[in-house]
Tab-separated table of C-alpha atoms in Angstrom:
chain	number	residue	atom	x	y	z
A	39	UNK	CA	-25.803	-5.057	-22.199
A	40	UNK	CA	-28.229	-5.244	-19.296
A	41	UNK	CA	-26.392	-2.760	-17.156
A	42	UNK	CA	-28.090	-0.054	-15.077
A	43	UNK	CA	-27.542	3.611	-15.859
A	44	UNK	CA	-29.247	6.823	-16.906
A	45	UNK	CA	-31.336	7.052	-20.041
A	46	UNK	CA	-29.902	8.276	-23.360
A	47	UNK	CA	-29.617	12.032	-24.061
A	48	UNK	CA	-29.627	13.822	-27.419
A	49	UNK	CA	-26.450	15.722	-26.484
A	50	UNK	CA	-24.445	12.551	-25.892
A	51	UNK	CA	-24.329	13.044	-22.130
A	52	UNK	CA	-22.511	16.433	-22.216
A	53	UNK	CA	-25.355	18.168	-20.279
A	54	UNK	CA	-25.424	15.549	-17.553
A	55	UNK	CA	-21.662	15.880	-17.050
A	56	UNK	CA	-21.900	19.702	-16.957
A	57	UNK	CA	-24.818	19.653	-14.491
A	58	UNK	CA	-22.841	17.371	-12.104
A	59	UNK	CA	-19.946	19.867	-12.181
A	60	UNK	CA	-17.590	17.748	-14.248
A	61	UNK	CA	-16.873	14.155	-15.138
A	62	UNK	CA	-15.042	13.572	-11.908
A	63	UNK	CA	-18.117	14.306	-9.848
A	64	UNK	CA	-20.518	12.757	-12.325
A	65	UNK	CA	-18.810	9.369	-11.943
A	66	UNK	CA	-19.294	9.599	-8.090
A	67	UNK	CA	-22.968	10.263	-8.547
A	68	UNK	CA	-23.491	7.521	-11.113
A	69	UNK	CA	-21.952	4.810	-8.912
A	70	UNK	CA	-23.739	6.068	-5.761
A	71	UNK	CA	-27.079	5.756	-7.619
A	72	UNK	CA	-26.605	2.697	-9.830
A	73	UNK	CA	-23.975	0.525	-8.157
A	74	UNK	CA	-20.534	-0.755	-9.011
A	75	UNK	CA	-21.102	-1.277	-12.778
A	76	UNK	CA	-22.835	1.562	-14.681
A	77	UNK	CA	-23.604	2.227	-18.290
A	78	UNK	CA	-23.606	5.939	-19.328
A	79	UNK	CA	-22.953	8.261	-22.235
A	80	UNK	CA	-19.512	9.767	-22.378
A	81	UNK	CA	-19.136	12.759	-24.675
A	82	UNK	CA	-17.001	11.816	-27.666
A	83	UNK	CA	-17.155	8.104	-26.907
A	84	UNK	CA	-20.739	7.045	-27.086
A	85	UNK	CA	-21.958	4.576	-24.440
A	86	UNK	CA	-19.349	3.308	-22.016
A	87	UNK	CA	-19.265	0.862	-19.082
A	88	UNK	CA	-17.850	2.244	-15.853
A	89	UNK	CA	-16.507	-0.103	-13.096
A	90	UNK	CA	-15.939	1.097	-9.540
A	91	UNK	CA	-15.468	-2.274	-7.855
A	92	UNK	CA	-11.829	-3.400	-7.511
A	93	UNK	CA	-12.706	-7.125	-7.607
A	94	UNK	CA	-14.643	-6.701	-10.860
A	95	UNK	CA	-11.843	-4.642	-12.287
A	96	UNK	CA	-9.561	-7.685	-12.249
A	97	UNK	CA	-11.375	-9.019	-15.293
A	98	UNK	CA	-10.185	-5.950	-17.289
A	99	UNK	CA	-6.652	-5.654	-15.926
A	100	UNK	CA	-5.088	-7.481	-18.941
A	101	UNK	CA	-6.481	-5.103	-21.592
A	102	UNK	CA	-3.781	-3.368	-23.604
A	103	UNK	CA	-5.841	-1.145	-25.832
A	104	UNK	CA	-7.061	2.412	-25.336
A	105	UNK	CA	-10.074	3.836	-27.162
A	106	UNK	CA	-8.652	5.909	-29.980
A	107	UNK	CA	-11.455	8.462	-30.026
A	108	UNK	CA	-10.836	9.600	-26.485
A	109	UNK	CA	-7.166	10.315	-27.140
A	110	UNK	CA	-7.498	11.833	-30.672
A	111	UNK	CA	-6.933	15.368	-29.309
A	112	UNK	CA	-3.366	14.468	-28.480
A	113	UNK	CA	-2.513	13.197	-32.003
A	114	UNK	CA	-1.144	16.522	-33.327
A	115	UNK	CA	1.638	16.399	-30.732
A	116	UNK	CA	3.208	13.328	-32.288
A	117	UNK	CA	4.774	12.617	-35.718
A	118	UNK	CA	5.170	8.839	-35.414
A	119	UNK	CA	1.620	7.984	-34.416
A	120	UNK	CA	-0.289	8.734	-31.263
A	121	UNK	CA	1.812	7.099	-28.546
A	122	UNK	CA	-1.201	7.099	-26.174
A	123	UNK	CA	-2.938	4.514	-28.352
A	124	UNK	CA	-0.084	2.575	-29.975
A	125	UNK	CA	-0.984	-1.066	-30.812
A	126	UNK	CA	-0.390	-3.665	-28.113
A	127	UNK	CA	2.332	-5.566	-29.993
A	128	UNK	CA	4.368	-2.275	-30.301
A	129	UNK	CA	3.500	-0.934	-26.889
A	130	UNK	CA	4.871	-3.931	-24.916
A	131	UNK	CA	8.500	-3.324	-25.999
A	132	UNK	CA	8.172	0.396	-25.732
A	133	UNK	CA	6.777	0.119	-22.223
A	134	UNK	CA	9.584	-2.181	-21.122
A	135	UNK	CA	12.140	0.336	-22.295
A	136	UNK	CA	10.311	3.205	-20.496
A	137	UNK	CA	10.152	1.256	-17.246
A	138	UNK	CA	13.806	0.565	-17.399
A	139	UNK	CA	14.467	4.268	-17.131
A	140	UNK	CA	11.522	5.798	-15.227
A	141	UNK	CA	11.112	2.999	-12.703
A	142	UNK	CA	14.780	2.127	-12.231
A	143	UNK	CA	16.693	2.908	-9.067
A	144	UNK	CA	19.944	3.676	-10.904
A	145	UNK	CA	18.313	6.450	-12.898
A	146	UNK	CA	16.560	7.791	-9.835
A	147	UNK	CA	19.840	7.941	-7.929
A	148	UNK	CA	21.676	9.502	-10.827
A	149	UNK	CA	19.270	12.408	-11.019
A	150	UNK	CA	18.470	12.752	-7.291
A	151	UNK	CA	20.881	15.542	-6.579
A	152	UNK	CA	19.631	17.592	-9.423
A	153	UNK	CA	16.026	17.043	-8.443
A	154	UNK	CA	16.902	17.999	-4.868
A	155	UNK	CA	18.458	21.209	-6.104
A	156	UNK	CA	15.308	22.156	-8.041
A	157	UNK	CA	13.115	21.427	-4.919
A	158	UNK	CA	15.493	23.440	-2.683
A	159	UNK	CA	15.349	26.395	-5.038
A	160	UNK	CA	11.533	26.509	-4.768
A	161	UNK	CA	11.814	26.226	-0.961
A	162	UNK	CA	14.301	29.143	-0.867
A	163	UNK	CA	11.890	31.237	-2.944
A	164	UNK	CA	8.999	30.444	-0.669
A	165	UNK	CA	11.193	31.217	2.323
A	166	UNK	CA	11.845	34.719	0.928
A	167	UNK	CA	8.059	35.136	0.312
A	168	UNK	CA	7.090	34.055	3.848
A	169	UNK	CA	5.017	36.744	5.530
A	170	UNK	CA	4.095	38.455	2.182
A	171	UNK	CA	0.872	36.608	1.568
A	172	UNK	CA	-0.160	33.167	0.502
A	173	UNK	CA	1.603	31.022	-2.097
A	174	UNK	CA	-0.255	29.419	-5.002
A	175	UNK	CA	0.687	25.790	-4.563
A	176	UNK	CA	-0.417	24.268	-7.888
A	177	UNK	CA	1.088	27.013	-10.033
A	178	UNK	CA	4.472	26.762	-8.376
A	179	UNK	CA	4.543	22.995	-7.854
A	180	UNK	CA	3.449	22.053	-11.390
A	181	UNK	CA	6.229	24.359	-12.692
A	182	UNK	CA	8.631	22.509	-10.453
A	183	UNK	CA	7.345	19.081	-11.684
A	184	UNK	CA	7.939	20.160	-15.265
A	185	UNK	CA	11.382	21.338	-14.511
A	186	UNK	CA	12.117	17.925	-12.861
A	187	UNK	CA	10.859	15.961	-15.847
A	188	UNK	CA	12.870	18.165	-18.201
A	189	UNK	CA	15.952	17.314	-16.128
A	190	UNK	CA	15.119	13.657	-16.194
A	191	UNK	CA	14.080	13.370	-19.820
A	192	UNK	CA	16.803	15.619	-21.253
A	193	UNK	CA	19.536	14.059	-19.083
A	194	UNK	CA	20.563	17.215	-17.300
A	195	UNK	CA	21.769	18.829	-20.494
A	196	UNK	CA	22.504	22.498	-20.670
A	197	UNK	CA	19.337	23.708	-22.259
A	198	UNK	CA	17.027	26.670	-21.638
A	199	UNK	CA	14.603	25.079	-19.171
A	200	UNK	CA	12.486	28.245	-18.923
A	201	UNK	CA	11.860	28.310	-22.663
A	202	UNK	CA	11.018	24.578	-22.707
A	203	UNK	CA	8.542	25.096	-19.830
A	204	UNK	CA	6.948	28.134	-21.457
A	205	UNK	CA	6.604	26.302	-24.802
A	206	UNK	CA	5.130	23.267	-23.239
A	207	UNK	CA	2.624	25.305	-21.296
A	208	UNK	CA	1.577	26.922	-24.616
A	209	UNK	CA	1.093	23.582	-26.289
A	210	UNK	CA	-0.898	22.204	-23.358
A	211	UNK	CA	-3.096	25.278	-23.107
A	212	UNK	CA	-4.057	24.829	-26.793
A	213	UNK	CA	-4.490	21.108	-27.277
A	214	UNK	CA	-5.960	20.307	-23.862
A	215	UNK	CA	-7.957	23.497	-23.828
A	216	UNK	CA	-9.908	22.228	-26.858
A	217	UNK	CA	-11.542	19.738	-24.527
A	218	UNK	CA	-13.081	22.403	-22.367
A	219	UNK	CA	-13.718	25.549	-24.440
A	220	UNK	CA	-14.713	26.776	-27.878
A	221	UNK	CA	-12.921	30.052	-28.469
A	222	UNK	CA	-14.011	32.690	-30.960
A	223	UNK	CA	-12.639	32.119	-34.483
A	224	UNK	CA	-10.010	34.948	-34.271
A	225	UNK	CA	-8.780	33.793	-30.871
A	226	UNK	CA	-8.709	30.156	-32.133
A	227	UNK	CA	-6.370	31.033	-34.990
A	228	UNK	CA	-4.018	32.994	-32.767
A	229	UNK	CA	-3.840	30.297	-30.158
A	230	UNK	CA	-3.219	27.650	-32.773
A	231	UNK	CA	-0.406	29.742	-34.291
A	232	UNK	CA	1.312	30.204	-30.952
A	233	UNK	CA	0.925	26.530	-30.131
A	234	UNK	CA	2.511	25.502	-33.472
A	235	UNK	CA	5.463	27.782	-32.808
A	236	UNK	CA	5.900	26.389	-29.292
A	237	UNK	CA	5.605	22.824	-30.585
A	238	UNK	CA	8.308	23.535	-33.160
A	239	UNK	CA	10.568	24.946	-30.487
A	240	UNK	CA	10.084	21.900	-28.321
A	241	UNK	CA	10.828	19.547	-31.172
A	242	UNK	CA	13.950	21.514	-32.142
A	243	UNK	CA	15.206	21.449	-28.515
A	244	UNK	CA	14.699	17.723	-28.172
A	245	UNK	CA	16.348	17.189	-31.601
A	246	UNK	CA	19.431	18.970	-30.383
A	247	UNK	CA	19.595	16.808	-27.305
A	248	UNK	CA	19.205	13.601	-29.427
A	249	UNK	CA	22.021	14.782	-31.724
A	250	UNK	CA	24.252	15.469	-28.798
A	251	UNK	CA	23.660	11.974	-27.488
A	252	UNK	CA	24.128	10.350	-30.903
A	253	UNK	CA	27.291	12.216	-31.989
A	254	UNK	CA	28.832	13.211	-28.744
A	255	UNK	CA	29.314	9.753	-27.295
A	256	UNK	CA	26.943	10.674	-24.442
A	257	UNK	CA	24.481	7.841	-24.599
A	258	UNK	CA	23.515	7.057	-21.042
A	259	UNK	CA	20.713	4.528	-20.413
A	260	UNK	CA	19.837	6.135	-17.080
A	261	UNK	CA	18.236	9.144	-18.785
A	262	UNK	CA	15.397	8.860	-21.258
A	263	UNK	CA	16.998	10.145	-24.443
A	264	UNK	CA	20.165	8.092	-23.734
A	265	UNK	CA	18.149	4.934	-23.258
A	266	UNK	CA	16.185	5.518	-26.459
A	267	UNK	CA	19.312	6.235	-28.434
A	268	UNK	CA	20.965	3.137	-27.033
A	269	UNK	CA	17.912	1.087	-28.044
A	270	UNK	CA	18.259	2.254	-31.656
A	271	UNK	CA	15.035	4.266	-31.818
A	272	UNK	CA	14.726	6.722	-34.691
A	273	UNK	CA	14.938	10.447	-33.862
A	274	UNK	CA	11.284	11.193	-34.515
A	275	UNK	CA	10.137	8.415	-32.123
A	276	UNK	CA	12.588	9.620	-29.471
A	277	UNK	CA	11.240	13.148	-29.812
A	278	UNK	CA	7.633	11.908	-29.520
A	279	UNK	CA	8.502	9.727	-26.538
A	280	UNK	CA	10.066	12.737	-24.713
A	281	UNK	CA	6.960	14.733	-25.528
A	282	UNK	CA	4.518	12.116	-24.134
A	283	UNK	CA	6.690	11.682	-21.057
A	284	UNK	CA	6.579	15.462	-20.404
A	285	UNK	CA	2.813	15.420	-21.042
A	286	UNK	CA	2.148	12.629	-18.537
A	287	UNK	CA	4.518	13.963	-15.869
A	288	UNK	CA	3.776	17.634	-16.171
A	289	UNK	CA	1.028	17.993	-13.659
A	290	UNK	CA	1.052	14.648	-11.875
A	291	UNK	CA	3.701	15.220	-9.178
A	292	UNK	CA	2.855	18.836	-8.592
A	293	UNK	CA	-0.869	18.158	-8.242
A	294	UNK	CA	-0.218	15.250	-5.843
A	295	UNK	CA	2.029	17.383	-3.636
A	296	UNK	CA	-0.389	20.255	-3.710
A	297	UNK	CA	-3.326	18.182	-2.524
A	298	UNK	CA	-1.176	16.549	0.162
A	299	UNK	CA	-0.120	20.010	1.579
A	300	UNK	CA	-3.777	21.071	1.388
A	301	UNK	CA	-4.830	18.067	3.538
A	302	UNK	CA	-1.970	18.541	5.954
A	303	UNK	CA	-2.903	22.179	6.415
A	304	UNK	CA	-6.362	21.043	7.530
A	305	UNK	CA	-4.992	18.255	9.725
A	306	UNK	CA	-2.205	19.876	11.795
A	307	UNK	CA	-1.863	16.786	14.024
A	308	UNK	CA	-0.911	14.703	10.995
A	309	UNK	CA	1.418	17.408	9.850
A	310	UNK	CA	3.190	17.403	13.251
A	311	UNK	CA	3.672	13.674	13.045
A	312	UNK	CA	5.234	14.037	9.552
A	313	UNK	CA	7.540	16.777	10.827
A	314	UNK	CA	8.621	14.648	13.757
A	315	UNK	CA	9.454	11.735	11.441
A	316	UNK	CA	11.480	14.095	9.232
A	317	UNK	CA	13.400	15.373	12.219
A	318	UNK	CA	14.058	11.869	13.420
A	319	UNK	CA	15.289	10.533	10.031
A	320	UNK	CA	17.069	13.615	8.665
A	321	UNK	CA	18.362	15.076	11.959
A	322	UNK	CA	19.928	18.520	11.117
A	323	UNK	CA	19.959	17.930	7.426
A	324	UNK	CA	17.662	20.137	5.360
A	325	UNK	CA	17.165	17.607	2.586
A	326	UNK	CA	16.977	13.814	2.379
A	327	UNK	CA	19.391	11.427	0.678
A	328	UNK	CA	17.846	8.943	-1.646
A	329	UNK	CA	18.068	6.143	0.840
A	330	UNK	CA	16.229	8.235	3.436
A	331	UNK	CA	12.976	8.051	1.444
A	332	UNK	CA	12.430	4.388	2.352
A	333	UNK	CA	12.669	5.314	6.041
A	334	UNK	CA	9.954	7.952	5.792
A	335	UNK	CA	7.191	5.446	6.200
A	336	UNK	CA	4.542	7.753	7.646
A	337	UNK	CA	5.159	10.415	4.962
A	338	UNK	CA	4.617	7.650	2.468
A	339	UNK	CA	1.257	6.774	4.004
A	340	UNK	CA	0.260	10.468	4.053
A	341	UNK	CA	1.105	10.767	0.355
A	342	UNK	CA	-0.789	7.638	-0.594
A	343	UNK	CA	-3.869	8.664	1.411
A	344	UNK	CA	-3.811	12.051	-0.297
A	345	UNK	CA	-3.742	10.401	-3.740
A	346	UNK	CA	-6.615	8.172	-2.646
A	347	UNK	CA	-8.747	11.285	-1.813
A	348	UNK	CA	-7.451	13.338	-4.721
A	349	UNK	CA	-6.058	11.019	-7.423
A	350	UNK	CA	-4.021	13.249	-9.797
A	351	UNK	CA	-5.700	11.541	-12.813
A	352	UNK	CA	-9.331	10.914	-11.800
A	353	UNK	CA	-10.095	8.369	-14.454
A	354	UNK	CA	-8.832	6.186	-17.369
A	355	UNK	CA	-10.272	4.128	-20.167
A	356	UNK	CA	-9.651	0.894	-22.132
A	357	UNK	CA	-11.385	-0.820	-25.041
A	358	UNK	CA	-12.205	-4.537	-24.895
A	359	UNK	CA	-10.641	-6.632	-27.682
A	360	UNK	CA	-12.834	-9.655	-26.852
A	361	UNK	CA	-15.970	-10.337	-24.857
A	362	UNK	CA	-15.555	-10.549	-21.092
A	363	UNK	CA	-17.730	-11.080	-18.034
A	364	UNK	CA	-18.072	-8.464	-15.276
A	365	UNK	CA	-20.052	-10.035	-12.470
A	366	UNK	CA	-23.515	-10.751	-13.866
A	367	UNK	CA	-22.852	-8.829	-17.064
A	368	UNK	CA	-21.358	-9.902	-20.353
A	369	UNK	CA	-19.411	-7.109	-22.104
A	370	UNK	CA	-18.959	-7.426	-25.883
A	371	UNK	CA	-15.728	-6.743	-27.755
A	372	UNK	CA	-15.229	-3.183	-28.767
A	373	UNK	CA	-16.736	-1.768	-25.503
A	374	UNK	CA	-15.136	1.258	-23.881
A	375	UNK	CA	-14.451	0.409	-20.240
A	376	UNK	CA	-14.261	3.570	-18.087
A	377	UNK	CA	-12.076	3.438	-15.000
A	378	UNK	CA	-13.414	5.946	-12.456
A	379	UNK	CA	-10.321	6.023	-10.122
A	380	UNK	CA	-11.909	8.563	-7.804
A	381	UNK	CA	-15.108	6.423	-7.390
A	382	UNK	CA	-12.909	3.293	-6.782
A	383	UNK	CA	-11.069	5.126	-4.088
A	384	UNK	CA	-14.274	6.316	-2.462
A	385	UNK	CA	-15.970	2.907	-2.541
A	386	UNK	CA	-17.175	2.513	1.057
A	387	UNK	CA	-17.076	-1.291	0.863
A	388	UNK	CA	-13.344	-1.163	0.854
A	389	UNK	CA	-12.726	2.262	2.396
A	390	UNK	CA	-14.838	2.803	5.516
A	391	UNK	CA	-15.749	6.441	5.960
A	392	UNK	CA	-14.062	7.141	2.617
A	393	UNK	CA	-14.219	10.935	2.869
A	394	UNK	CA	-11.997	11.026	5.888
A	395	UNK	CA	-8.226	11.672	5.687
A	396	UNK	CA	-6.731	8.682	7.546
A	397	UNK	CA	-3.137	7.848	6.580
A	398	UNK	CA	-3.223	4.698	8.717
A	399	UNK	CA	-5.250	3.063	6.005
A	400	UNK	CA	-1.860	2.327	4.378
A	401	UNK	CA	-0.222	0.441	7.219
A	402	UNK	CA	0.952	-3.017	6.031
A	403	UNK	CA	-1.761	-4.682	8.087
A	404	UNK	CA	-4.569	-2.610	6.545
A	405	UNK	CA	-3.242	-3.044	3.005
A	406	UNK	CA	-3.118	-6.753	3.324
A	407	UNK	CA	-6.860	-7.129	3.740
A	408	UNK	CA	-7.710	-5.001	0.730
A	409	UNK	CA	-8.105	-5.988	-2.948
A	410	UNK	CA	-5.084	-4.994	-4.943
A	411	UNK	CA	-7.053	-2.767	-7.330
A	412	UNK	CA	-8.815	-0.828	-4.549
A	413	UNK	CA	-6.060	1.801	-4.854
A	414	UNK	CA	-5.104	2.733	-8.427
A	415	UNK	CA	-3.831	6.317	-8.580
A	416	UNK	CA	-1.618	5.434	-11.526
A	417	UNK	CA	-4.019	3.204	-13.387
A	418	UNK	CA	-3.811	-0.546	-13.780
A	419	UNK	CA	-2.575	-3.216	-16.152
A	420	UNK	CA	-0.240	-2.874	-19.131
A	421	UNK	CA	-1.307	0.728	-19.717
A	422	UNK	CA	-0.721	1.967	-16.219
A	423	UNK	CA	1.621	4.916	-15.765
A	424	UNK	CA	5.281	4.076	-16.526
A	425	UNK	CA	6.415	7.004	-14.510
A	426	UNK	CA	4.698	5.976	-11.256
A	427	UNK	CA	7.924	5.078	-9.486
A	428	UNK	CA	9.625	8.356	-10.494
A	429	UNK	CA	6.505	10.363	-9.509
A	430	UNK	CA	6.578	8.810	-5.994
A	431	UNK	CA	10.255	9.602	-5.574
A	432	UNK	CA	9.768	13.184	-6.709
A	433	UNK	CA	6.693	13.718	-4.532
A	434	UNK	CA	8.391	12.335	-1.443
A	435	UNK	CA	11.504	14.392	-2.051
A	436	UNK	CA	9.507	17.630	-2.551
A	437	UNK	CA	7.391	17.041	0.543
A	438	UNK	CA	10.482	16.222	2.656
A	439	UNK	CA	12.254	19.440	1.620
A	440	UNK	CA	9.183	21.597	2.126
A	441	UNK	CA	7.839	20.060	5.360
A	442	UNK	CA	11.307	20.060	6.976
A	443	UNK	CA	11.457	23.876	6.543
A	444	UNK	CA	7.839	25.079	6.639
A	445	UNK	CA	4.381	24.797	8.148
A	446	UNK	CA	1.419	25.222	5.926
A	447	UNK	CA	-1.999	26.519	6.873
A	448	UNK	CA	-5.029	27.405	4.651
A	449	UNK	CA	-5.289	30.970	3.410
A	450	UNK	CA	-8.255	32.527	5.285
A	451	UNK	CA	-11.339	32.851	3.132
A	452	UNK	CA	-9.961	30.814	0.250
A	453	UNK	CA	-12.245	28.019	-0.987
A	454	UNK	CA	-10.615	24.942	-2.623
A	455	UNK	CA	-12.870	23.247	-5.238
A	456	UNK	CA	-11.658	20.216	-7.168
A	457	UNK	CA	-12.243	20.398	-10.932
A	458	UNK	CA	-11.277	18.125	-13.728
A	459	UNK	CA	-8.761	19.438	-16.258
A	460	UNK	CA	-7.206	16.250	-17.504
A	461	UNK	CA	-5.888	16.000	-13.967
A	462	UNK	CA	-7.753	16.764	-10.684
A	463	UNK	CA	-7.084	20.441	-10.394
A	464	UNK	CA	-8.236	23.136	-8.004
A	465	UNK	CA	-10.568	25.795	-9.563
A	466	UNK	CA	-8.748	28.794	-8.069
A	467	UNK	CA	-5.480	27.112	-7.123
A	468	UNK	CA	-4.687	26.057	-3.518
A	469	UNK	CA	-3.498	29.077	-1.653
A	470	UNK	CA	-1.683	28.523	1.666
A	471	UNK	CA	0.200	30.515	4.235
A	472	UNK	CA	3.804	29.338	4.497
A	473	UNK	CA	5.800	29.977	7.677
A	474	UNK	CA	9.212	28.646	8.895
A	475	UNK	CA	9.128	25.835	11.395
A	476	UNK	CA	11.618	25.170	14.164
A	477	UNK	CA	12.643	21.472	14.227
A	478	UNK	CA	11.661	19.707	17.414
């Protein structure tokens, strides 16, 4: 492949990634130096081809295969095969079922009151904390997003949400942590033991929910377990599907909302416009109805611009199953294609002054003149995020509840530094001062 890029390294590229401050910043540097198509070493995957041009990405949009090596670390979470890399012929039907639940308006409406109650409970807690120091947005909002996906995936069943959340955090800390640290042998065994116990608790909890749906006449296709039971899936596959859904959704919504509030705190004029729209649409109501979300058009633009600047998942990957052409380059079958979402979103050819926070980029007029893959916060093609629709509903709901009640401003002296931890995280959280607002 005659593709520009840095020379090979004995360490497989790990040192270059570390020197750049992480893979999320390394991808920006590579494309700034070498152009829209870059060849580089990705630790654990060998040589990959990264594409930051949305027009060239179209040639890869049909690919329905993920590179197995990059997702091997998740395999222990599943008993019926790694759902992140299931074969294309099996994935198509599974994806269709997932979309029927996660992207369907009936299921969103059915759960909306419960999701609203969860968002309101966090707002109440922050209201009590106002004046006592800054809140840690990502810690609290990712916990909220996990509570929301538990409600959605488990169908609102009477289960111990706190124990589910604690167990899932334990599992994530162990299996994802292996990507970023090498603990001492004694600590490694203890962490592995705790993770196995937590994983067993999660599986037992989901099994109880599956049994309740199967034997209690409670199959409801608007919640995930109900839809999988109705489709005739075996219990182990249902359990694994719930696990992968929790994995995918755990941080996405909370991280997206956190970065949005971070940006609004630094752009008070935009925050005032959002607040005015909320007052106009909601009136005296403290929370929106489901139908109100479609009327909050400026809030939607703000959220999208935030996810352009800080995509929750900063990259993705596919594996070519046949040769394809990317511009002047022929890519052989079996090549790992790297999707640098952040670099795509910062491409100045399609996003003038890309580092600026400008929600008006997402007016209908602006969007019409832009390639469809210039904005891909949830990925692209048949392996894009099935929960994108639900994530947007949750994020708009949470932002509506919080921004109707509060103003947010940066905590003095607190530096926010993006780092890559499977999602685009903040190194020391995002700390902000929360104060009540008086509707205009």
